[in-house]
Coordinates of C-alpha atoms in Angstrom, one line a residue:
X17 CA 107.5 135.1 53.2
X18 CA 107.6 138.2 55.2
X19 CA 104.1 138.8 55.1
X20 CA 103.5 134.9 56.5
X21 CA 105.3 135.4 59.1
X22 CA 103.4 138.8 59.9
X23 CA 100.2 136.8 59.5
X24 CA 102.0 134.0 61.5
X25 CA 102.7 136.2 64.5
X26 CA 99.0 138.2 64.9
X27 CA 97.7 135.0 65.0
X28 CA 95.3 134.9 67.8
X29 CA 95.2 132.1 70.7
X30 CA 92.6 130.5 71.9
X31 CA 92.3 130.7 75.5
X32 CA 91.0 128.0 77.4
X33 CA 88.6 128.1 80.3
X34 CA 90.0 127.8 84.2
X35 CA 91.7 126.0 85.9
X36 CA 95.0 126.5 84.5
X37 CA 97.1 124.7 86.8
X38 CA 96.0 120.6 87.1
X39 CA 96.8 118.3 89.4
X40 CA 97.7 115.0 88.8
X41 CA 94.9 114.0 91.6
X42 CA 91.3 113.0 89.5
X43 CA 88.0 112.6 91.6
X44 CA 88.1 108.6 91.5
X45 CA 91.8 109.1 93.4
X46 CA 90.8 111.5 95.9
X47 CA 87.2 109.7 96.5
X48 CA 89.5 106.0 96.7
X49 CA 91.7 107.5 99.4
X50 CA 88.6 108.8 101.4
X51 CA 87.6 105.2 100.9
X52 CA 90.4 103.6 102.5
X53 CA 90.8 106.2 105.2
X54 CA 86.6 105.5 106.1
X55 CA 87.0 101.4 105.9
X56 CA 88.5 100.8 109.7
X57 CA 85.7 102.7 111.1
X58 CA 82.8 101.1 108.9
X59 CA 85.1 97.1 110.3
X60 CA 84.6 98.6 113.5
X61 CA 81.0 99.2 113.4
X62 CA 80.1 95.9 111.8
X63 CA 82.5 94.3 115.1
X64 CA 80.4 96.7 117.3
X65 CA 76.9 96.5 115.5
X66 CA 76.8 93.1 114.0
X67 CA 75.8 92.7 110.3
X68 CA 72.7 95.1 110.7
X69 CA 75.6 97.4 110.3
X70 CA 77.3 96.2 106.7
X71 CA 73.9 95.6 105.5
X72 CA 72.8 98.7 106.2
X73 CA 75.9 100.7 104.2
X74 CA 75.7 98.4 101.6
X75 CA 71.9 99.1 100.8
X76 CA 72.7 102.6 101.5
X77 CA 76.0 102.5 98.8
X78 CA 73.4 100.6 96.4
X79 CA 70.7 103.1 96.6
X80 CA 73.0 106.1 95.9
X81 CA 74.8 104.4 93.0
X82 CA 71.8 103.3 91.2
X83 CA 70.0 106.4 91.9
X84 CA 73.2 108.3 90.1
X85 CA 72.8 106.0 87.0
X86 CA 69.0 106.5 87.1
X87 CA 69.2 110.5 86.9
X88 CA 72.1 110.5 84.6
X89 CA 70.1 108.5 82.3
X90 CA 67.1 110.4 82.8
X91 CA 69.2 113.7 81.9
X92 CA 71.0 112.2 78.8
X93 CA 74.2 112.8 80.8
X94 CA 77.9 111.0 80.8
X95 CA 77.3 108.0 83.6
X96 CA 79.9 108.9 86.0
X97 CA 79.8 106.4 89.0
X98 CA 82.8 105.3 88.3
X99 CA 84.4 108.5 90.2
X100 CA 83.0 106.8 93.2
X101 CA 81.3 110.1 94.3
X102 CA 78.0 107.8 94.8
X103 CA 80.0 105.2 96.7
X104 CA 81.3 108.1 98.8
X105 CA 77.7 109.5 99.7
X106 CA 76.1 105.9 100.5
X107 CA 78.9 104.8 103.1
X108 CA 78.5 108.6 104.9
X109 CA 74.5 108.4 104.6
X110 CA 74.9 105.2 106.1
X111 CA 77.6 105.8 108.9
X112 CA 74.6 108.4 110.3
X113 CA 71.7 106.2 110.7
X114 CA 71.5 103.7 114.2
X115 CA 71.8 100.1 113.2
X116 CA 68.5 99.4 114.5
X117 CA 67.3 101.6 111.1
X118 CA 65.0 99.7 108.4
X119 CA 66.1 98.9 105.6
X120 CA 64.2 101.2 103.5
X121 CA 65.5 104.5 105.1
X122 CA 68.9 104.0 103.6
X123 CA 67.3 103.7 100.3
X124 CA 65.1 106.8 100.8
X125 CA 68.0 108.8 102.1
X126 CA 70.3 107.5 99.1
X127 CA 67.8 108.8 96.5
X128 CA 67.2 112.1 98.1
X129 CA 70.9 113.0 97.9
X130 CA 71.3 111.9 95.1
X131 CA 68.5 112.6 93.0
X132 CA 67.5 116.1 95.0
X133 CA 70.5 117.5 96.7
X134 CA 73.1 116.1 94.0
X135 CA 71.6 115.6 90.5
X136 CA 69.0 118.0 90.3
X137 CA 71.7 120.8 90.8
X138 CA 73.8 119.5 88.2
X139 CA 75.8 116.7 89.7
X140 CA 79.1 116.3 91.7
X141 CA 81.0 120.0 91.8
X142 CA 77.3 121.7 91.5
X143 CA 75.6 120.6 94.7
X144 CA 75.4 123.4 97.5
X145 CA 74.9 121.0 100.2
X146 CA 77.0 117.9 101.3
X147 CA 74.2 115.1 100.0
X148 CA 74.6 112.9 103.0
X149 CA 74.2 115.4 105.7
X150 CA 70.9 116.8 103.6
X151 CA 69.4 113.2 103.7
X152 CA 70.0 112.6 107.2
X153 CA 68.1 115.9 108.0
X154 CA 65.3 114.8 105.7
X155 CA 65.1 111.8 107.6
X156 CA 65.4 113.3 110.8
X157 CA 62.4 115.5 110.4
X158 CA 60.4 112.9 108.7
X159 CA 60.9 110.0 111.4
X160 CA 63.1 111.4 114.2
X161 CA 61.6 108.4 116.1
X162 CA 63.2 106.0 113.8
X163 CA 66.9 107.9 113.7
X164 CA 67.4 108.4 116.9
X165 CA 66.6 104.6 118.4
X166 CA 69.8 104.4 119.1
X167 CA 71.1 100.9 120.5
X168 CA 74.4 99.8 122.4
X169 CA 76.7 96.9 120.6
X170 CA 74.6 94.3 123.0
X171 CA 71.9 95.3 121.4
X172 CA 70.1 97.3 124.2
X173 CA 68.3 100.5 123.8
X174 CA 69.8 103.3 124.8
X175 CA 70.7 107.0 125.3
X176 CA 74.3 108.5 123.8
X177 CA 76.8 110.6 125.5
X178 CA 75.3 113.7 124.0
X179 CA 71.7 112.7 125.3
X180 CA 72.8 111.6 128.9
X181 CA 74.7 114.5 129.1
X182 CA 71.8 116.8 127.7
X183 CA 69.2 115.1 130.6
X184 CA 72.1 115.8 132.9
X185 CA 72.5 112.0 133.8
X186 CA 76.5 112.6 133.6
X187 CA 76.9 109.5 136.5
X188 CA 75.7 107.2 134.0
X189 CA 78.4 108.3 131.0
X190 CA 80.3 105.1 129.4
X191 CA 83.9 105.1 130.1
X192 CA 86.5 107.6 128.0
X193 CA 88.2 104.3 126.5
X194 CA 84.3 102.5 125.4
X195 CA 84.1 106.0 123.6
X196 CA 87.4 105.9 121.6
X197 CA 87.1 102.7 120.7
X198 CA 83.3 102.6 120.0
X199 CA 81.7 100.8 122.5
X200 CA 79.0 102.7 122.8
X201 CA 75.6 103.9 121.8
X202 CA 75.1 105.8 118.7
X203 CA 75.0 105.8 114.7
X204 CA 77.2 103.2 113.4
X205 CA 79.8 105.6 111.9
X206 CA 80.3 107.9 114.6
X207 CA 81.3 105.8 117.5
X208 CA 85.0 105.0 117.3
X209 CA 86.8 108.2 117.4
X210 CA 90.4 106.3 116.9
X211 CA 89.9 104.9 114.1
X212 CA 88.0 108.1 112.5
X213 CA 91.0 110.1 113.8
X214 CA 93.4 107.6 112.2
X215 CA 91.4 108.2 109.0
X216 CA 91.4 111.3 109.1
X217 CA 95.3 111.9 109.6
X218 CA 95.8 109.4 106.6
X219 CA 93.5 112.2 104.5
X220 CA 96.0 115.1 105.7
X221 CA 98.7 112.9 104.8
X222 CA 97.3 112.4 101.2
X223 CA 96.6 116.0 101.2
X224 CA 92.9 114.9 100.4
X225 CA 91.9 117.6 102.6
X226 CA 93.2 120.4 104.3
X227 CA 93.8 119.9 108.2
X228 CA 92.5 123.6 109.1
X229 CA 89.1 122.1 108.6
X230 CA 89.1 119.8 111.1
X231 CA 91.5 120.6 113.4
X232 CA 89.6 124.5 114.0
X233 CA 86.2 122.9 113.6
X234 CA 86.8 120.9 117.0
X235 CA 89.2 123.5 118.4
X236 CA 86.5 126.4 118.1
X237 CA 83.3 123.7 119.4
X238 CA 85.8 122.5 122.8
X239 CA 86.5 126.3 123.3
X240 CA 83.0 127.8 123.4
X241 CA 81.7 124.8 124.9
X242 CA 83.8 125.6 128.0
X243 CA 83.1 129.1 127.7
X244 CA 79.1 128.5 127.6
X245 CA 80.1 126.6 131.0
X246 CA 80.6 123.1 130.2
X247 CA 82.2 121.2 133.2
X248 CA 86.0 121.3 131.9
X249 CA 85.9 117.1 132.4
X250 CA 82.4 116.6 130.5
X251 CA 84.7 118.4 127.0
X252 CA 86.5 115.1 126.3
X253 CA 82.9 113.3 126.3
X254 CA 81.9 116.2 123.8
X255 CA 84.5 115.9 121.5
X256 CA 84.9 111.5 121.3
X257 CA 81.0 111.6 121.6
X258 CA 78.6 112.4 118.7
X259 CA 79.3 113.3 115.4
X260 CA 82.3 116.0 115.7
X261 CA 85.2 113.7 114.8
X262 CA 82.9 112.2 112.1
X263 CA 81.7 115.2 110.8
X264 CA 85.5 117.1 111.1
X265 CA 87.1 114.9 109.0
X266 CA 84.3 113.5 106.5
X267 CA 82.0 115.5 105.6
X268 CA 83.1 119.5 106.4
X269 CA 85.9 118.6 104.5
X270 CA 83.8 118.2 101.3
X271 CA 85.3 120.0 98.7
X272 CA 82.6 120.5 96.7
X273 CA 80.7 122.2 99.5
X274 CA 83.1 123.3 101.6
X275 CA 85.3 127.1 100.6
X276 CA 88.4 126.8 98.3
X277 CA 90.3 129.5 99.2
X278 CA 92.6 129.4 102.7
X279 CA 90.8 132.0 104.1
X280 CA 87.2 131.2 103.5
X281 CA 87.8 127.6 104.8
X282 CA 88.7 129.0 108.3
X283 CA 85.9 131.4 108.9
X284 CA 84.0 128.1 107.7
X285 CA 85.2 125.7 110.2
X286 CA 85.0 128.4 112.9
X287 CA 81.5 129.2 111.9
X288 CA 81.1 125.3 111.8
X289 CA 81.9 125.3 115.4
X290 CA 80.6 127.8 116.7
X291 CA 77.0 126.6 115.2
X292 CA 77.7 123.0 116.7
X293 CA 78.6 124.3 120.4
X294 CA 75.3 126.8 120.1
X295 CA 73.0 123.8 119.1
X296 CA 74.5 121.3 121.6
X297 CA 74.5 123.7 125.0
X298 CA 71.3 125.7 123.8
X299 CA 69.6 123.9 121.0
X300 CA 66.2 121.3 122.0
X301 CA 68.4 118.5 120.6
X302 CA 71.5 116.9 121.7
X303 CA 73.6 116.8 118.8
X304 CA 74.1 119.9 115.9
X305 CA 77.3 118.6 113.7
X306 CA 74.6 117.9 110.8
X307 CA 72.5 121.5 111.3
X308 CA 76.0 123.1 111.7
X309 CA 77.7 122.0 108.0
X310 CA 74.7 122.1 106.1
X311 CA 73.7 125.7 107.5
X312 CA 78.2 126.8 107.2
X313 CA 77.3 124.6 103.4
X314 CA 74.2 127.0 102.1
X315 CA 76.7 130.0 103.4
X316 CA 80.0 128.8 101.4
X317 CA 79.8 130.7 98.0
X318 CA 79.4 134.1 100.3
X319 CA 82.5 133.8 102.6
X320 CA 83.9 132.8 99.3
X321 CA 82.8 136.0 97.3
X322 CA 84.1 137.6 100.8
X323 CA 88.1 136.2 100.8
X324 CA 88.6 135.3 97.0
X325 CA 92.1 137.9 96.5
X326 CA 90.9 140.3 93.6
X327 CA 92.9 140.1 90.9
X328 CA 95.9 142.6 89.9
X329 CA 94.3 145.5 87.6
X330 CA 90.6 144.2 88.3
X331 CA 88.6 147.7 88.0
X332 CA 85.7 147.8 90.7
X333 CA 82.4 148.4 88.9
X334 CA 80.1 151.2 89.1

């Protein structure tokens, strides 16, 4: 008996791989919340943008889900679409196109992130890049004609904020109200800042994501943009107009591409804001929130190598 109970306690454990701590929170919960937080903005842009608008997102959410269970397939791999991941992708591909878009671009933006940006790398928790923003800049440089014909809800053609403000046609700016509510020119999903900002709070709230993100990324692109010499009045114009509130709350706050620990995810949404304000006073084009996250993406696993805590006894190597 004695020598069992040697035996017994030498017995060796098998250790299991990280994480060790779990939270109750699965990617299906976290991607149903971001869900519910997005769905006000994507009723307002159908109210704004007619149906061009819902049939637009729900190509786009088509496209991306089928292009999931297509590579999955094609890799012999667990269908997942179920997580909602896909459903995630399609709605943000589609809240950055102009409702006067075809319908094919949502369907060749769908399959490139998920098939190139997403799949190709391994699937959700592998890709380096947030798949929506990396479609959109495919897009962008393959018909930039096509992206940015942007239309007002009546229909008409017109300039944004950004671009009026870029020609320096400020006298012919939409009112401070028409831009929190969304009556303006623009892509469908970026217009009415209330309603992303309401989302967004609910996302804080659900602790979905972490409010340093988005709350330093606009912080650090109103500060420069006053210090490269932005008329002080022109900032709120900045901040409801364009992408920022869109790109805050959505899509920097990825957590697959964006830093995990509390440091790195500052310097990230600094650096996302200071590439945003660079772009958008010095840049050819009107708008950098897309440039800004994919570029602060590609550079997330170095500020995380930089401002992971080394761990207690860890030897540096020669």
């Amino acid at each position: 008996m004695e020598t069992n109970k040697n035996v017994q306690s030498e017995k060796l454990y098998r250790v299991s791989l990280a994480p060790y701590l779990r939270s109750k929170s699965t990617t299906q919960k976290m991607m149903l919340d971001v869900i519910i937080a997005i769905l006000p903005a994507l009723a307002a842009s159908i109210y704004f943008f007619g149906m061009n608008a819902l049939m637009l997102t729900v190509v786009s959410v088509i496209s991306c889900v089928v292009a999931e269970v297509f590579m999955q397939k094609l890799f012999k791999k667990k269908v997942t679409v179920s997580d909602l991941s896909a459903v995630i992708t399609g709605i943000l591909l589609a809240f950055n196109l102009p409702a006067s878009a075809p319908w094919w671009m949502p369907v060749f933006g769908g399959f490139f992130a998920i098939c190139i940006v997403k799949q190709i790398f391994g699937g959700i928790g592998s890709n380096f890049m947030n798949p929506a923003l990396a479609a959109r800049a495919a897009i962008m440089a393959s018909w930039p004609g096509l992206i940015t014909n942007y239309i007002t809800p009546d229909g008409v053609a017109s300039a944004t904020p950004l671009q009026l403000m870029k020609a320096g046609t400020t006298g012919e700016l939409p009112s401070l109200m028409d831009m929190a509510i969304g009556n303006i020119g623009g892509v469908i999903g970026e217009t009415c800042s209330i309603l992303l900002v309401l989302g967004g709070i609910y996302l804080i709230v659900k602790k979905v994501i972490d409010w340093k993100i988005p709350c330093l990324y606009i912080l650090t692109t109103t500060v420069l943009l006053a210090a490269f010499g932005v008329d002080i009045s022109l900032l709120p114009y900045h901040i409801l107009g364009g992408g920022l509130i869109l790109g805050a709350f959505f899509m920097a706050t990825d957590f697959v591409t964006c830093p995990v620990t509390p440091n790195g995810r500052i310097i990230f949404a600094i650096g996302c804001g200071i590439i945003t304000a660079i772009i958008r006073v010095y840049g050819g084009m009107a708008e950098g929130v897309s440039y800004a996250i994919i570029l602060m993406n590609t550079a997330t696993p170095l500020i995380e190598s930089l401002t992971t805590p080394k761990v207690f006894g860890e030897v540096k190597s020669k």
